[in-house]
Amino acid sequence: MKIVVIGGSGLIGSKLVPKLREHGHEAVAASPNSGVNTVTGEGLAEALKGASVVVDVSNAPAWEDAAVMSFFETSTRNLLNHEAAAGVKHHVALSVVGTDRLSESGYFRAKIVQEKLIRNGTIPYTIVQATQFFEFLKQLADISFDGKKVRLPDALFQPMAADDVASAVGRVAVGQPLNGTVEIGGPETFRIDELVRRRLAPLNDSREVIADPNALYSGAKLDERTLVPGKDARLGETNFETWLTQSAGKATAAGTR
Ligand SMILES: NC(=O)c1ccc[n+]([C@@H]2O[C@H](COP(=O)([O-])OP(=O)(O)OC[C@H]3O[C@@H](n4cnc5c(N)ncnc54)[C@H](OP(=O)(O)O)[C@@H]3O)[C@@H](O)[C@H]2O)c1
């Protein structure tokens, strides 16, 4: 099967493309890097020629409210139109667990629009909502740093390894469209502040991390379980300590730590 991975150069895309190839599929990584731009439409018709499945694991390059909305709205419309013209049989998109509960956030309002365009479109689809990636924890600390402390909401989450995200998305991509949403998550639940603290320690990042009941997540107020998936979520295998050990090993091998 020809499977086009939009955002194929990104964190999830670059793990997904080789997994699909290992299973004998013709996986094509598509992104501005390789001349395919879903916002301008450049290269899309050519990339989608003969494709059965399109997997959208792209992300907006800028996260201000208007920019992120414009990205997901324009990109999703362009993709779905080009998919209809090319006869694509399955559109798979990566979204976030709890998206519909996070409409106070500009980023999540854009993801809500992305999901709605897909649901209301003509292409059979599956939306995969993932929890936060372990790889995102350092960035979460950075965007939650007020210059003195890292302030995080006093809530639970169930993050997962990007590798497990890519495996789960790959399984969905080669299956039948569900015309619905599946949730995927990690094997363990944590307090957000607790896990970010545990992520920063081996990086020798000494910033103080506190749970602040008034702190927002991407501009939205969280309830205790806003980010936690439901009981039917498909769970990844990699627990946090295993991921930490593996990523420390890779960083040492790459000379980055
Ligand atoms: N971070 C989390 O914890 C989390 C959790 C759940 C779900 N998600 C979702 O996961 C998805 C992927 O996230 P990620 O962190 O893997 O992304 P990422 O590493 O930031 O990669 C973004 C990708 O999007 C591509 N891209 C940017 N502009 C594009 C355009 N105009 N046309 C086509 N491709 C474009 C980039 O291509 P170039 O390299 O060529 O610029 C890159 O391949 C997002 O939709 C996000 O909402 C994230």
Coordinates of C-alpha atoms and ligand atoms in Angstrom, one line a residue:
M1 CA 0.0 0.0 0.0
K2 CA 1.2 3.5 -0.7
I3 CA 0.9 5.5 2.6
V4 CA 1.8 9.2 2.6
V5 CA 2.9 10.5 6.0
I6 CA 2.4 14.3 6.2
G7 CA 4.9 15.5 8.7
G8 CA 7.1 12.6 7.9
S9 CA 10.2 14.4 9.1
G10 CA 8.8 15.2 12.6
L11 CA 9.1 13.4 15.9
I12 CA 6.3 10.9 15.2
G13 CA 6.6 10.9 11.4
S14 CA 10.2 10.0 11.4
K15 CA 9.5 6.9 13.6
L16 CA 6.4 5.9 11.7
V17 CA 7.8 5.9 8.1
P18 CA 10.4 3.2 8.8
K19 CA 7.9 1.1 10.7
L20 CA 5.5 1.1 7.8
R21 CA 8.4 0.2 5.4
E22 CA 9.4 -2.7 7.6
H23 CA 5.9 -4.1 7.1
G24 CA 6.3 -3.9 3.3
H25 CA 4.4 -0.7 2.6
E26 CA 5.5 2.1 0.3
A27 CA 5.7 4.9 2.9
V28 CA 6.4 8.4 1.7
A29 CA 7.5 11.1 4.1
A30 CA 6.0 14.4 3.0
S31 CA 6.7 17.8 4.5
P32 CA 8.1 21.2 3.4
N33 CA 11.6 19.6 3.8
S34 CA 10.7 17.3 0.9
G35 CA 8.8 19.9 -1.2
V36 CA 5.3 19.1 0.1
N37 CA 3.4 21.9 1.9
T38 CA -0.1 21.3 3.0
V39 CA -0.7 25.0 3.7
T40 CA 0.2 26.3 0.2
G41 CA -0.7 23.0 -1.5
E42 CA 2.8 22.8 -3.1
G43 CA 3.7 19.2 -4.1
L44 CA 0.5 17.7 -2.7
A45 CA -1.1 16.4 -5.9
E46 CA 2.1 14.7 -6.9
A47 CA 2.7 13.2 -3.5
L48 CA -0.8 11.8 -3.2
K49 CA -0.9 10.1 -6.6
G50 CA -1.7 6.4 -6.1
A51 CA -1.9 6.7 -2.3
S52 CA -4.4 4.5 -0.4
V53 CA -3.8 6.1 3.0
V54 CA -2.7 9.5 4.2
V55 CA -1.5 9.9 7.8
D56 CA -1.3 13.4 9.1
V57 CA 1.2 13.8 11.9
S58 CA 2.2 17.4 11.1
N59 CA 2.2 20.2 13.5
A60 CA 2.0 24.0 13.2
P61 CA 5.4 25.7 13.2
A62 CA 4.0 28.6 15.3
W63 CA 1.6 28.3 18.2
E64 CA 0.0 31.7 18.6
D65 CA -3.8 31.4 18.5
A66 CA -4.3 32.8 15.0
A67 CA -1.3 31.1 13.4
V68 CA -2.1 27.7 14.8
M69 CA -5.8 28.0 13.7
S70 CA -4.8 29.1 10.2
F71 CA -2.4 26.2 10.0
F72 CA -4.7 23.3 11.0
E73 CA -7.7 24.7 9.1
T74 CA -6.0 25.5 5.8
S75 CA -3.8 22.4 5.9
T76 CA -6.7 20.0 6.7
R77 CA -9.0 21.5 4.1
N78 CA -6.2 21.3 1.4
L79 CA -5.3 17.7 2.4
L80 CA -8.9 16.5 2.3
N81 CA -9.6 18.1 -1.1
H82 CA -6.5 16.6 -2.6
E83 CA -7.2 13.2 -1.1
A84 CA -10.7 13.3 -2.7
A85 CA -9.2 14.1 -6.0
A86 CA -6.5 11.3 -5.6
G87 CA -9.1 8.6 -4.5
V88 CA -7.5 8.2 -1.0
K89 CA -9.4 5.6 1.0
H90 CA -8.4 6.4 4.6
H91 CA -7.3 9.6 6.3
V92 CA -5.6 9.1 9.7
A93 CA -4.9 12.1 11.9
L94 CA -3.0 12.4 15.2
S95 CA -4.7 14.5 17.8
V96 CA -4.6 14.8 21.6
V97 CA -6.6 13.1 24.3
G98 CA -9.0 15.6 25.9
T99 CA -9.0 18.0 22.9
D100 CA -12.8 18.6 23.1
R101 CA -12.4 19.4 26.8
L102 CA -9.7 22.1 26.1
S103 CA -11.5 24.7 24.1
E104 CA -10.1 27.5 26.4
S105 CA -6.8 26.9 24.6
G106 CA -6.1 28.5 21.2
Y107 CA -3.9 25.5 20.2
F108 CA -6.8 23.1 21.1
R109 CA -9.4 25.2 19.4
A110 CA -7.4 24.6 16.2
K111 CA -7.2 20.8 16.9
I112 CA -11.0 20.9 17.5
V113 CA -11.4 22.5 14.0
Q114 CA -9.0 19.9 12.5
E115 CA -11.0 17.0 13.9
K116 CA -14.4 18.6 12.9
L117 CA -13.3 19.1 9.2
I118 CA -12.2 15.4 9.1
R119 CA -15.5 14.1 10.7
N120 CA -17.6 16.3 8.3
G121 CA -15.5 15.4 5.3
T122 CA -16.0 12.7 2.6
I123 CA -12.9 10.7 3.2
P124 CA -13.2 7.6 5.5
Y125 CA -11.1 8.4 8.6
T126 CA -9.7 7.5 11.9
I127 CA -8.6 10.1 14.5
V128 CA -6.0 8.9 16.9
Q129 CA -5.9 11.0 20.1
A130 CA -2.7 10.5 22.0
T131 CA -1.7 11.6 25.4
Q132 CA 1.4 13.8 25.9
F133 CA 4.7 12.4 24.7
F134 CA 7.6 11.7 27.2
E135 CA 9.7 13.6 24.6
F136 CA 7.5 16.7 25.2
L137 CA 8.2 16.9 29.0
K138 CA 11.2 19.2 28.7
Q139 CA 9.4 21.5 26.3
L140 CA 6.4 21.5 28.8
A141 CA 8.8 22.7 31.5
D142 CA 10.2 25.4 29.2
I143 CA 6.8 26.8 28.2
S144 CA 5.6 26.7 31.9
F145 CA 8.6 28.6 33.2
D146 CA 7.8 32.1 34.5
G147 CA 11.4 33.1 34.9
K148 CA 11.6 31.8 38.4
K149 CA 9.7 28.6 38.7
V150 CA 8.2 26.0 36.5
R151 CA 4.5 26.2 37.3
L152 CA 2.3 23.3 36.3
P153 CA -1.4 22.5 36.8
D154 CA -2.3 20.2 39.7
A155 CA -3.7 17.5 37.5
L156 CA -3.1 13.9 36.3
F157 CA -1.8 12.7 32.9
Q158 CA -0.8 9.5 31.3
P159 CA 2.0 10.3 28.9
M160 CA 3.7 7.8 26.5
A161 CA 6.8 7.2 24.4
A162 CA 6.8 8.7 20.9
D163 CA 7.9 5.3 19.6
D164 CA 4.7 3.7 21.0
V165 CA 2.7 6.5 19.5
A166 CA 4.2 5.8 16.1
S167 CA 3.5 2.0 16.5
A168 CA -0.1 2.6 17.4
V169 CA -0.7 5.1 14.5
G170 CA 1.0 2.6 12.1
R171 CA -1.4 -0.1 13.2
V172 CA -4.4 2.2 12.6
A173 CA -3.0 3.3 9.2
V174 CA -2.9 -0.3 7.9
G175 CA -6.4 -1.2 9.3
Q176 CA -9.9 -0.3 8.2
P177 CA -11.1 3.3 8.8
L178 CA -13.2 3.5 12.0
N179 CA -14.9 6.7 11.1
G180 CA -14.4 7.6 14.7
T181 CA -11.7 8.3 17.4
V182 CA -9.4 5.9 19.2
E183 CA -7.5 7.0 22.3
I184 CA -3.9 5.9 23.0
G185 CA -1.9 6.5 26.2
G186 CA 0.9 5.4 28.4
P187 CA 0.9 2.5 30.9
E188 CA 1.1 4.8 34.0
T189 CA -0.6 7.8 35.5
F190 CA 1.3 10.7 37.1
R191 CA 0.9 14.1 38.6
I192 CA 2.2 16.5 35.9
D193 CA 4.6 18.4 38.2
E194 CA 5.9 15.1 39.6
L195 CA 6.9 13.7 36.2
V196 CA 8.3 17.0 34.9
R197 CA 10.6 17.1 38.0
R198 CA 11.7 13.5 37.3
R199 CA 12.4 14.5 33.7
L200 CA 14.5 17.5 34.5
A201 CA 16.7 15.8 37.2
P202 CA 18.8 13.7 34.8
L203 CA 19.2 16.7 32.6
N204 CA 20.8 18.5 35.5
D205 CA 18.1 21.2 35.1
S206 CA 17.8 22.7 38.5
R207 CA 14.7 24.8 37.9
E208 CA 12.1 24.4 40.7
V209 CA 8.9 22.7 39.6
I210 CA 5.8 23.4 41.5
A211 CA 2.1 22.3 41.3
D212 CA 0.1 25.5 41.0
P213 CA -3.7 25.1 41.1
N214 CA -4.0 28.3 39.0
A215 CA -1.5 27.3 36.3
L216 CA -2.9 26.7 32.9
Y217 CA -2.1 24.0 30.3
S218 CA -1.7 25.6 26.9
G219 CA -4.0 28.4 28.1
A220 CA -6.7 26.1 29.5
K221 CA -7.7 25.3 33.1
L222 CA -7.5 21.6 33.8
D223 CA -9.7 19.4 36.0
E224 CA -8.0 16.5 37.6
R225 CA -8.7 14.1 34.7
T226 CA -8.9 16.4 31.6
L227 CA -5.8 14.9 30.1
V228 CA -6.5 11.3 31.1
P229 CA -7.8 8.9 28.5
G230 CA -10.9 6.7 28.9
K231 CA -10.9 3.0 29.9
D232 CA -10.9 1.8 26.3
A233 CA -7.6 3.6 25.5
R234 CA -5.0 1.4 23.8
L235 CA -1.9 1.6 26.1
G236 CA 1.7 1.7 25.0
E237 CA 4.2 -0.7 26.6
T238 CA 7.1 1.6 27.5
N239 CA 7.0 2.9 31.1
F240 CA 8.7 6.2 32.1
E241 CA 11.8 4.7 33.7
T242 CA 12.5 2.5 30.7
W243 CA 12.1 5.4 28.4
L244 CA 14.4 7.5 30.5
T245 CA 17.1 4.9 30.5
Q246 CA 16.7 4.4 26.8
S247 CA 16.8 8.1 26.0
A248 CA 19.8 8.7 28.2
G249 CA 21.6 5.9 26.4
K250 CA 20.8 7.4 23.0
A251 CA 21.8 10.9 24.1
T252 CA 25.2 9.5 25.4
A253 CA 25.7 7.7 22.1
A254 CA 24.9 10.8 20.2
G255 CA 27.2 12.9 22.4
T256 CA 24.4 15.2 23.4
R257 CA 24.7 14.8 27.1
Ligands
LIG1 N1 3.6 16.9 21.8 C1 2.7 16.1 22.4 O1 2.9 15.7 23.5 C2 1.5 15.6 21.6 C3 0.6 14.7 22.2 C4 -0.5 14.2 21.4 C5 -0.6 14.6 20.1 N2 0.3 15.4 19.5 C6 0.1 15.8 18.1 O2 1.1 15.1 17.4 C7 1.2 15.7 16.1 C8 2.7 15.7 15.7 O3 3.5 16.3 16.6 P1 5.1 16.2 16.6 O4 5.6 16.7 17.9 O5 5.5 14.8 16.1 O6 5.4 17.2 15.5 P2 6.9 17.8 15.1 O7 8.0 17.0 15.5 O8 6.9 19.3 15.5 O9 6.8 17.8 13.5 C9 6.0 18.6 12.8 C10 6.0 18.1 11.4 O10 5.0 18.9 10.6 C11 5.6 19.3 9.4 N3 5.0 20.5 8.9 C12 5.1 21.7 9.3 N4 4.5 22.6 8.5 C13 4.0 21.8 7.4 C14 3.3 22.1 6.3 N5 3.0 23.4 5.9 N6 3.0 21.1 5.4 C15 3.3 19.8 5.7 N7 4.0 19.5 6.8 C16 4.4 20.5 7.7 C17 7.1 19.4 9.7 O11 7.8 19.4 8.5 P3 9.3 20.0 8.3 O12 10.2 19.2 9.1 O13 9.6 19.8 6.8 O14 9.2 21.5 8.7 C18 7.3 18.2 10.6 O15 7.5 17.1 9.8 C19 0.6 17.1 16.3 O16 -0.5 17.3 15.4 C20 0.2 17.2 17.7 O17 -1.0 17.9 17.9 C21 1.3 15.9 20.2

